Coordinates of C-alpha atoms in Angstrom, one line a residue:
Chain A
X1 CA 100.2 45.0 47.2
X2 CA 101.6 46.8 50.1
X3 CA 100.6 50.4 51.7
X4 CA 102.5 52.5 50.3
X5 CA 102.1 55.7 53.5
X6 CA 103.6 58.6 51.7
X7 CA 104.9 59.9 48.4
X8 CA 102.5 58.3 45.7
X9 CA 101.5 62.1 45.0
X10 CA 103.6 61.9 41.4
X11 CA 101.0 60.7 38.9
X12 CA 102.4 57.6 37.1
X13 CA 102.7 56.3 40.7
X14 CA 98.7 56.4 40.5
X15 CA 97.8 53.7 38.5
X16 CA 100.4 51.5 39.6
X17 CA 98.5 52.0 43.3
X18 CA 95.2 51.7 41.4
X19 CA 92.9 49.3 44.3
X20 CA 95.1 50.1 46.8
X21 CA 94.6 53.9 47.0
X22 CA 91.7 53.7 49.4
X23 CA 93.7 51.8 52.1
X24 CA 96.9 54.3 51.3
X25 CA 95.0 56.8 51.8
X26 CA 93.8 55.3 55.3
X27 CA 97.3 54.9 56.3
X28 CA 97.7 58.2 55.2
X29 CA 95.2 59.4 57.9
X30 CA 96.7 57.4 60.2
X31 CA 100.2 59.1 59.8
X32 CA 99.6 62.1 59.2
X33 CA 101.0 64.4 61.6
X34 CA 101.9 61.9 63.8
X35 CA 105.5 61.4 62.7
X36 CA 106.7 64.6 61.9
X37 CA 110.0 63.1 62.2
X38 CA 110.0 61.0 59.4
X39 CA 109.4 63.5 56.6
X40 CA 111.8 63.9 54.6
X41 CA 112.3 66.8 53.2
X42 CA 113.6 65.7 49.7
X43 CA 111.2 63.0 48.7
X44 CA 112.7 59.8 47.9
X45 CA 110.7 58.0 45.4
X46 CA 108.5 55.3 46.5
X47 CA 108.0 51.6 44.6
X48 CA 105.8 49.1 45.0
X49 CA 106.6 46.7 47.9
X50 CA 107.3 43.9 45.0
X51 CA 109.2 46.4 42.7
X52 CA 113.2 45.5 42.5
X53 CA 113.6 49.1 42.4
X54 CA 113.3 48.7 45.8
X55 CA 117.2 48.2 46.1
X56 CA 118.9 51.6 46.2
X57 CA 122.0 50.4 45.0
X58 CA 123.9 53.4 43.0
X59 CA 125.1 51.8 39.6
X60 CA 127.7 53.3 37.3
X61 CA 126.8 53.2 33.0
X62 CA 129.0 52.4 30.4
X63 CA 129.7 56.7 30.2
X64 CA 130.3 56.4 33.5
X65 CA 127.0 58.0 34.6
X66 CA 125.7 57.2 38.4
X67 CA 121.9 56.1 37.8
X68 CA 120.3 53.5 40.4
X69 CA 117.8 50.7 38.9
X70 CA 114.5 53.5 40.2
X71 CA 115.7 55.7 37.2
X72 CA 114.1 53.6 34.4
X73 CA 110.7 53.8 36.2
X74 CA 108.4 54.8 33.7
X75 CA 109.2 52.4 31.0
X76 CA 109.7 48.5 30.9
X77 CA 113.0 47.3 30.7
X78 CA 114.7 43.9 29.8
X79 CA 117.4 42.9 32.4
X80 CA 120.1 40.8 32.7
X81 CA 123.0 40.3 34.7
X82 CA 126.3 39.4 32.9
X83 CA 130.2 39.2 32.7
X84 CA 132.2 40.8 30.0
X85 CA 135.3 38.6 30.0
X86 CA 132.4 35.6 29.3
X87 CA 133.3 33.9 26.3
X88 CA 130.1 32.1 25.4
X89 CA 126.9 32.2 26.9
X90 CA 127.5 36.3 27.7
X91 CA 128.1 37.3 23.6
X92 CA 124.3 35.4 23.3
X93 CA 122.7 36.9 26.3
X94 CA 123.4 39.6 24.6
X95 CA 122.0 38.4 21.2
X96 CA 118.7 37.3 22.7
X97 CA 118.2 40.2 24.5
X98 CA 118.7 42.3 21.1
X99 CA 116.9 39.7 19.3
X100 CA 113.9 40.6 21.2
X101 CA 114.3 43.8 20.5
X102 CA 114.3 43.7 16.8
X103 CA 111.3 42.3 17.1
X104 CA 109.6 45.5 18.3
X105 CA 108.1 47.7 16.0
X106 CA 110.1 50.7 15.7
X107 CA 108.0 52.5 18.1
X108 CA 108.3 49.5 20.6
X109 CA 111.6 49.5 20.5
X110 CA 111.9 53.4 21.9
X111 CA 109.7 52.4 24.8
X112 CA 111.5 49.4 25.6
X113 CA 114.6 49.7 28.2
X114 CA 117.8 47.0 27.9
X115 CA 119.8 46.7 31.1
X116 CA 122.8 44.5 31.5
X117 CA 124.7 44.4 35.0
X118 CA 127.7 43.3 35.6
X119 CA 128.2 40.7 38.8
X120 CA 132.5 41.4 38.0
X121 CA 132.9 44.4 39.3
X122 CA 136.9 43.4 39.8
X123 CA 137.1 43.2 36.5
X124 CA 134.2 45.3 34.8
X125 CA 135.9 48.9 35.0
X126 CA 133.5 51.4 32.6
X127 CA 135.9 51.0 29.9
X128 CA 135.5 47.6 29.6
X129 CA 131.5 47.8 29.3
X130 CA 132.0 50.9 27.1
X131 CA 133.7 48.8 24.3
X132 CA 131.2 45.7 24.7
X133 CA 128.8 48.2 23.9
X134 CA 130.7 49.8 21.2
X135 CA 131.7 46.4 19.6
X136 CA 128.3 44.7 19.8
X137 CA 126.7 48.5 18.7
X138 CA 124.3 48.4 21.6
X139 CA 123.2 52.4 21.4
X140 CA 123.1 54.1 24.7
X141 CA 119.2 55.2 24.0
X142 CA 118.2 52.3 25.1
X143 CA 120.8 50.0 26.5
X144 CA 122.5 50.7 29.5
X145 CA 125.4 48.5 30.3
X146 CA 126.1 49.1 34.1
X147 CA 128.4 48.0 37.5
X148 CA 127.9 48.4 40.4
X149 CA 129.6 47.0 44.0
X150 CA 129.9 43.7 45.0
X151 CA 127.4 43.8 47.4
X152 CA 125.1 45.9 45.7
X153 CA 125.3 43.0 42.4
X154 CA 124.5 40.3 44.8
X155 CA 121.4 42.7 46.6
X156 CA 120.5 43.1 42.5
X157 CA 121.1 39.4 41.8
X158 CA 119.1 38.1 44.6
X159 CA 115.9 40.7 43.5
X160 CA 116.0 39.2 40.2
X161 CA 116.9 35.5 41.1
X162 CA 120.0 35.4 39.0
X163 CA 122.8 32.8 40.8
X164 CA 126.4 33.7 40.1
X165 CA 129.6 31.7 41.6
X166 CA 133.1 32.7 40.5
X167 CA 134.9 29.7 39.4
X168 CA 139.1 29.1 40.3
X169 CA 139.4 29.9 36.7
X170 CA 138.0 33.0 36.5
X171 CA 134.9 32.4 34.8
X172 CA 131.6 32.2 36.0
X173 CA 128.8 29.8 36.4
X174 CA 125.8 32.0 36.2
X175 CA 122.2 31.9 35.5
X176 CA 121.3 32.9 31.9
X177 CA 118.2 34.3 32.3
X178 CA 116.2 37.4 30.9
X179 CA 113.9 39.6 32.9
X180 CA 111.1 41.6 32.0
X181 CA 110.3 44.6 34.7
X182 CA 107.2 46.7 34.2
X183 CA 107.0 50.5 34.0
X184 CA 107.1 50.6 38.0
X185 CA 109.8 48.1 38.1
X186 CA 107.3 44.6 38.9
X187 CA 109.2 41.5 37.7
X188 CA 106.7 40.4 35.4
X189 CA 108.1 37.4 32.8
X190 CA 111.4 35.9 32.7
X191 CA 112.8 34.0 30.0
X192 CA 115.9 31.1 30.2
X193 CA 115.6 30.4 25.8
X194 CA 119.1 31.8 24.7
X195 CA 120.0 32.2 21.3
X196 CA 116.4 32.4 19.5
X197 CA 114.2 35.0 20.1
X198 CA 111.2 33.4 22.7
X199 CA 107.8 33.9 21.0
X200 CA 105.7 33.5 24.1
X201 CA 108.2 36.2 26.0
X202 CA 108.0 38.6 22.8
X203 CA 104.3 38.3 22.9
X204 CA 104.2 39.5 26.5
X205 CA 107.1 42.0 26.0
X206 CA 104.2 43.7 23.5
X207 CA 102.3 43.4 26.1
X208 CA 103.6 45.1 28.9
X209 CA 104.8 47.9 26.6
X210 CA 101.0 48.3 25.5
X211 CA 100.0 48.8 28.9
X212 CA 102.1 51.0 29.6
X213 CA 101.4 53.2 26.6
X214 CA 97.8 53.3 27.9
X215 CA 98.2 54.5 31.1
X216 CA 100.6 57.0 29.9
X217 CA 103.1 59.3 31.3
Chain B
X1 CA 123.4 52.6 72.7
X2 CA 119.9 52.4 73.7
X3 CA 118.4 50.4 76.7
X4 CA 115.9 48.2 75.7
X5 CA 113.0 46.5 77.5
X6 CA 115.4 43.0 76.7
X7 CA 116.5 43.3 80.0
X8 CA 120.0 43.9 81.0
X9 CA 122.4 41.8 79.4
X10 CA 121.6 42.4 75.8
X11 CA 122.1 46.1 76.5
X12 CA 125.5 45.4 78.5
X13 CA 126.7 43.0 75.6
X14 CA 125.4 45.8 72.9
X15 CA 127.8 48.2 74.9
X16 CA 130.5 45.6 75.0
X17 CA 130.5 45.3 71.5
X18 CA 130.2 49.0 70.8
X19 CA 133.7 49.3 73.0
X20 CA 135.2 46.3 71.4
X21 CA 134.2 48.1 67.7
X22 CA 136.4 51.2 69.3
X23 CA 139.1 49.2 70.0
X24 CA 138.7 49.1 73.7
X25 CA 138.5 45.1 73.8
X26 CA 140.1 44.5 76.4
X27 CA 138.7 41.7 79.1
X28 CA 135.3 42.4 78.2
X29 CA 133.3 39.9 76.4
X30 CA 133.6 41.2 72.4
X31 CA 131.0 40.6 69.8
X32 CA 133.8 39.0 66.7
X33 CA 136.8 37.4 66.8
X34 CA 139.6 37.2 64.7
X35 CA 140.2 34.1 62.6
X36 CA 143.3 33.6 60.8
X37 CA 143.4 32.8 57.0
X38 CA 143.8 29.5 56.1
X39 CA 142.1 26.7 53.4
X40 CA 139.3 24.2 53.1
X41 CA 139.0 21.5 50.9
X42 CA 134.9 22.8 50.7
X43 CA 132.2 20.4 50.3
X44 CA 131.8 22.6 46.7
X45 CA 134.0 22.4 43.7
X46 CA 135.5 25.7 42.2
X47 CA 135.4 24.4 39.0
X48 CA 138.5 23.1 38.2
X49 CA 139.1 19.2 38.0
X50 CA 141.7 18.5 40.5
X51 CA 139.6 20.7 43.0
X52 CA 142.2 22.6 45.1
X53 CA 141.1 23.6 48.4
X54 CA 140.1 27.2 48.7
X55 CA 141.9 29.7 50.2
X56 CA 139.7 31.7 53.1
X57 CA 141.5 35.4 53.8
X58 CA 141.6 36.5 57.3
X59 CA 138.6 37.6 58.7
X60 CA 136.5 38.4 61.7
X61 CA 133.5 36.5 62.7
X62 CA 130.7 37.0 64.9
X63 CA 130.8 35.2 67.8
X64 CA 127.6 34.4 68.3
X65 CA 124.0 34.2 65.8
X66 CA 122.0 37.4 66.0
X67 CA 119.9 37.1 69.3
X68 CA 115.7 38.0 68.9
X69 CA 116.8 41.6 71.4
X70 CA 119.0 42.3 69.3
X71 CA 117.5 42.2 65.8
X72 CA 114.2 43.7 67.4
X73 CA 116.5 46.6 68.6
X74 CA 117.4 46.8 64.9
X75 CA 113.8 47.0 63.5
X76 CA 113.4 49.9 66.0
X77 CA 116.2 51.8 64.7
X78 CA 115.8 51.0 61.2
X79 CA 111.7 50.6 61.0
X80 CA 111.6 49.8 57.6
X81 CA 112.9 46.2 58.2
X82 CA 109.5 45.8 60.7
X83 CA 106.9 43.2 59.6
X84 CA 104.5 45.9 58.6
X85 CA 107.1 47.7 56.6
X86 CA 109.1 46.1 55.0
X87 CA 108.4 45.3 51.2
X88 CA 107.3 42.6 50.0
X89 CA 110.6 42.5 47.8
X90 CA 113.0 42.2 50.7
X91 CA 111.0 39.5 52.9
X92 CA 108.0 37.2 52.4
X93 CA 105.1 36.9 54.4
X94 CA 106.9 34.4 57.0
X95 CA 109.3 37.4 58.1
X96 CA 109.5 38.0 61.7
X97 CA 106.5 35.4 61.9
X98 CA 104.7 36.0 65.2
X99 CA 107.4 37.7 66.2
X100 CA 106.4 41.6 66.7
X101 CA 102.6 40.6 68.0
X102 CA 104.3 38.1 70.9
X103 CA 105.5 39.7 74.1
X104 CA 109.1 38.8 74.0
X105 CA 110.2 36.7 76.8
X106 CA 113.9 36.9 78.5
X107 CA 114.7 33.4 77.3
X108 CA 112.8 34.0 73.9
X109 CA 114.9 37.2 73.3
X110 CA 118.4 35.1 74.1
X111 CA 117.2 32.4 71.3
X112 CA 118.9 33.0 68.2
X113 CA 116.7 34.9 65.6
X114 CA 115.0 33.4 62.9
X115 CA 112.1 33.8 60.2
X116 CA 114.6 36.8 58.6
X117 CA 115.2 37.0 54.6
X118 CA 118.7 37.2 53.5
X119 CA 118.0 41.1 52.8
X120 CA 116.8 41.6 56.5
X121 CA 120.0 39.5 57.6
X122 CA 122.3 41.8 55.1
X123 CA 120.7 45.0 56.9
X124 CA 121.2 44.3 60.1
X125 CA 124.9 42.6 59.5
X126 CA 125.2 46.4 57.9
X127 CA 124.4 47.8 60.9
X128 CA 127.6 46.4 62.8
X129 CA 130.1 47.7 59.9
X130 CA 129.9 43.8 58.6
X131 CA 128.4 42.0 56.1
X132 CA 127.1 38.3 56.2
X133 CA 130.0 35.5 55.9
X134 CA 130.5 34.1 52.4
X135 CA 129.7 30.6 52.1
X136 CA 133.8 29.8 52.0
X137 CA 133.9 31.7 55.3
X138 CA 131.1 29.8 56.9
X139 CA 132.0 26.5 56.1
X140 CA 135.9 27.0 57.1
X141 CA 134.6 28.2 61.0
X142 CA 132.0 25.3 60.8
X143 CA 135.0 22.6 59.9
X144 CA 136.2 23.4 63.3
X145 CA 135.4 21.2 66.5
X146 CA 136.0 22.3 70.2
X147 CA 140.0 21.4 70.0
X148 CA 140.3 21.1 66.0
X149 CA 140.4 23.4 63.2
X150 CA 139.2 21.1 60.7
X151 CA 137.6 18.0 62.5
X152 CA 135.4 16.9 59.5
X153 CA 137.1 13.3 59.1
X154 CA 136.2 12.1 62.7
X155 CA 132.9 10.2 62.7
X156 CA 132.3 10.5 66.7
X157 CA 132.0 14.7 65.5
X158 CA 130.2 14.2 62.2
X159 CA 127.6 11.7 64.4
X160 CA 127.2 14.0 66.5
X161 CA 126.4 17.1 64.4
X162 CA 124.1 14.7 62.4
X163 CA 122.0 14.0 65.6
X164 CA 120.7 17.7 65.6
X165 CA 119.2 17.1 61.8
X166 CA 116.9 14.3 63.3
X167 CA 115.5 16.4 65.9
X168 CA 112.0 18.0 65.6
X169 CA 112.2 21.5 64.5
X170 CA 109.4 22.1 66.8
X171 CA 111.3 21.3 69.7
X172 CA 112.4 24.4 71.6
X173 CA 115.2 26.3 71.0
X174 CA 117.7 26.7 73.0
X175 CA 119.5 30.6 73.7
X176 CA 122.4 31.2 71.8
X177 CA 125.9 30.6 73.5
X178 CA 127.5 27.6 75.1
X179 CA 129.1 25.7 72.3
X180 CA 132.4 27.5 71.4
X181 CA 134.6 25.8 68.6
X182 CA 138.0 25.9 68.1
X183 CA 137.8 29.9 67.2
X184 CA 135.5 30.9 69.9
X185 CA 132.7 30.9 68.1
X186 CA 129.8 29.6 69.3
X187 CA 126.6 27.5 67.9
X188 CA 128.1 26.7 64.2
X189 CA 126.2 23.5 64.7
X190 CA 123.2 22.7 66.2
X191 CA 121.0 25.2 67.0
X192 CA 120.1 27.2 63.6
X193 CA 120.8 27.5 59.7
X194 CA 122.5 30.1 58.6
X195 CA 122.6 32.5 55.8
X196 CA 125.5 33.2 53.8
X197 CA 126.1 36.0 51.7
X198 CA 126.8 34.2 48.6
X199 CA 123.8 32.1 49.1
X200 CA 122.6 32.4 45.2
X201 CA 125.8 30.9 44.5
X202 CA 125.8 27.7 45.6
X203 CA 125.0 26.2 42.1
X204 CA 124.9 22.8 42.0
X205 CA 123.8 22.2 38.5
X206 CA 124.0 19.8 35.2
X207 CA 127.0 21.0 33.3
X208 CA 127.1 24.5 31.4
X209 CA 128.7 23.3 28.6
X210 CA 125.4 22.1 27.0
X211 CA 126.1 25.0 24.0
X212 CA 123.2 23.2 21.8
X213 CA 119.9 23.2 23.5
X214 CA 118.8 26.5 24.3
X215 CA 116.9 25.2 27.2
X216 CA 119.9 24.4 29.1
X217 CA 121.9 27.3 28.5
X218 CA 121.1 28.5 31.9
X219 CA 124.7 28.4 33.2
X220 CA 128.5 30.2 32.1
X221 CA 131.3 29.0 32.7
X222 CA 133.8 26.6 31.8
X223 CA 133.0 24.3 34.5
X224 CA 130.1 22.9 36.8
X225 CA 130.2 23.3 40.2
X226 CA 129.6 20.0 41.5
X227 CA 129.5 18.3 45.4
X228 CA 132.3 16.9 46.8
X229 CA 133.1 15.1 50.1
X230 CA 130.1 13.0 49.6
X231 CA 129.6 11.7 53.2
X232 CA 129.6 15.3 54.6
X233 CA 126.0 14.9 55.1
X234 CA 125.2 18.0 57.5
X235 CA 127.3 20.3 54.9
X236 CA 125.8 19.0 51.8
X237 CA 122.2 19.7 53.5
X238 CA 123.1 23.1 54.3
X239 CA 124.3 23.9 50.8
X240 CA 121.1 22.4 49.6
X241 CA 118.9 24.2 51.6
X242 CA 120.6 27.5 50.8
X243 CA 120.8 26.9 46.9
X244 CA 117.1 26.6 47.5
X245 CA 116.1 29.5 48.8
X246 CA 115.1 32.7 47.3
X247 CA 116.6 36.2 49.1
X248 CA 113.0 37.1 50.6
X249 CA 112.4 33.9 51.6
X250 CA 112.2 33.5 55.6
X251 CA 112.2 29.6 57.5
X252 CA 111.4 29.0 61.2
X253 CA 114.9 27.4 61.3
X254 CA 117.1 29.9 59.4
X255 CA 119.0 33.1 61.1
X256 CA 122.3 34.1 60.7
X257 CA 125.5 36.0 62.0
X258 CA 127.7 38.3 60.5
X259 CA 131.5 38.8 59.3
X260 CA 133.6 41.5 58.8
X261 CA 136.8 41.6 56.8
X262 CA 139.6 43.2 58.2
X263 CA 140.4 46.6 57.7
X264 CA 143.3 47.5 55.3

């Protein structure tokens, strides 16, 4: 883990630091009042060096809501990236991923995130993600069906090593794969098993919820 | 535009471009060049059986690769893309590999820069108004010999641009500049790999149609992109060097330049 020099003062970024707050705090020392010109005076929230919230891309939700990736910090989330137009593999991305989650005990299920990103934005307008999510009743507690630009799905894309090419046809050839971040963002498990719920990747879903629980908010 | 301790020329080249970006190109020395739209039968399928060649818009390139000076002058203006700063998302632990402890050299700071993740190369390429070339893009410059647009059927060229593979990465680089193609563009050949933007595109995997095994449903789409123009050996390599690569990773060989597209 990286130094993180400022802004871990928020308390759920504590743990996440855990044995690196004694060297923070050293860099701390080290920069303290020598750069006065890097404080900012609104605090921008600091990740871990290996968290994807690291990419500030703004995102847009299937209300139409600006969020960026950061704003889940707190809880794990399940990612993936997607196409709505997709005719096949998309519809059981989308299974899986909900799959997992009704494998969750109820009070799992609250604590557990579902992100989908689109890498169409040409195509995905927020209507279109609005009635995926309306036809395939994914409720907006917790799933969040979101664009974003096309440089800013690539920058997303490449964080979570999901490949996308668009084809002469129109359709793409894409990776299929689901994600699991941690509370601070981490990319922690992954899963490629579409269309049946992965036992080994539920077991560590129930994990990283649990630990999360326990350190708390 | 800031002096740095690069010596001169970086500075006056920096300057050059910054006039050339406010339209003052005139018979100064500008950092892209135009090149007109046009299509490439590309080394990659799009998907469709008959494989069309793909249409590449207009666009403007960068003339050169991003020197050392100048992506050093880029870490001090945007410090969180230094070595010590940068996290470990965005760029592995090869980044800027003995870069920022060495005392840069004038001939090391004219060699083109390399040990940079495809996020650095993105920053910096947004730091000029541009964005790294798509893959397309690159490969339709790179078709291009000194007099030729598309030289990629003549062996004497394809020999030639094969010799470079053979050689010993350890061998020392040479600076950037002094083999302009058919654009203007120097050192698509030769000297470096580049990134591309679309780099996790470059699928070159078993068929996606596989709908039974849930193992190999890693790919959508109706078809698989698949290699053609088989003897293309220096292309091919590049494509699977770039499909290999994750966006933090950082080589000794790889750098990049940037593109712009033109504005409406």
């Amino acid at each position: 883990m990286k130094c993180m020099p400022s802004g871990f003062g928020k308390p759920i970024f504590r743990h996440f630091l855990g044995g690196s707050i004694v060297c923070c705090l050293a860099a701390l020392s080290m920069h303290a009042g020598a750069q006065p010109t890097s404080v900012n005076p609104v605090q921008a929230p600091v990740f871990p060096g290996d968290s994807v919230y690291q990419v500030a891309a703004t995102l847009t939700d299937q209300d139409g809501r600006a969020f960026k990736m950061g704003d889940h910090r707190g809880k794990p989330v399940l990612v993936s990236m997607f196409y709505t137009s997709c005719k096949f593999v998309c519809p059981m991305l989308i299974d899986t991923m909900a799959l997992t989650q009704q494998s969750l005990s109820t009070e799992e299920r609250a604590r557990l995130d579902l992100l989908l990103i689109s890498f169409d934005p040409a195509r995905d307008d927020i209507q279109k993600l609005k009635s995926v999510a309306g036809a395939r009743d994914l409720g907006p507690a917790q799933w969040t069906l979101a664009r974003t630009d096309a440089t800013s799905a690539r920058k997303i894309a490449a964080t979570l090593g999901i490949q996308y090419r668009l084809l002469s046809d129109g359709e793409y050839n894409h990776t299929t794969v689901l994600v699991l971040l941690d509370a601070d963002g981490r990319m922690v498990g992954r899963t490629k098993k579409i269309g049946t719920a992965d036992a080994e990747f539920i077991k560590l879903v129930k994990k990283v919820l649990s630990a999360s629980n326990h350190t708390g908010q | 535009m800031r002096a740095t301790s690069f010596g001169i020329r970086s500075t006056v080249v920096g300057l050059l471009g910054a006039c050339a970006q406010l339209g003052f190109a005139g018979t100064v020395e500008p950092l892209y060049v135009a090149i007109p739209s046009g299509s490439i039968a590309s080394v990659l399928s799009g998907g469709s059986a008959d494989n069309a060649p793909t249409t590449v818009a207009g666009f403007e390139m960068r003339l050169k690769p991003v020197t050392v000076a100048e992506f050093l002058k880029f870490t001090e203006q945007k410090p969180e893309w230094k070595k010590t700063k940068v996290p470990s998302v965005f760029a592995d632990s090869n980044y800027l590999h003995q870069l920022e402890t060495a005392a840069i050299s004038p001939v090391h700071a004219e060699q083109p820069i390399t040990n940079v993740s495809w996020f650095a190369a993105q920053a910096y390429c947004e730091s000029e108004r541009a964005r790294l070339p798509t893959w397309y893009e690159w490969e339709y410059v790179a078709a291009a010999d000194a007099a030729h647009a598309d030289a990629r059927k003549d062996p004497a060229w394809r020999a030639q641009i094969l010799g470079w593979y053979s050689k010993p990465s350890s061998s020392s680089r040479q600076r950037v500049g002094g083999d302009v193609n058919f654009y203007g563009v120097d050192n698509m050949h030769g000297l470096i790999w580049e990134w591309v933007d679309d780099f996790n595109a470059l699928l070159v995997s078993a068929d996606s149609r596989n709908q039974g095994d849930p193992d190999q449903l890693q790919y959508c789409g109706a078809g698989a992109i698949s290699l053609q123009d088989r003897d293309n050996f220096a292309i091919l390599m590049r494509v699977a060097l770039l499909s290999s690569l994750s966006g933090s990773a950082s080589t000794n060989d790889l750098g990049f330049r940037c593109a712009r597209s033109p504005t409406p």
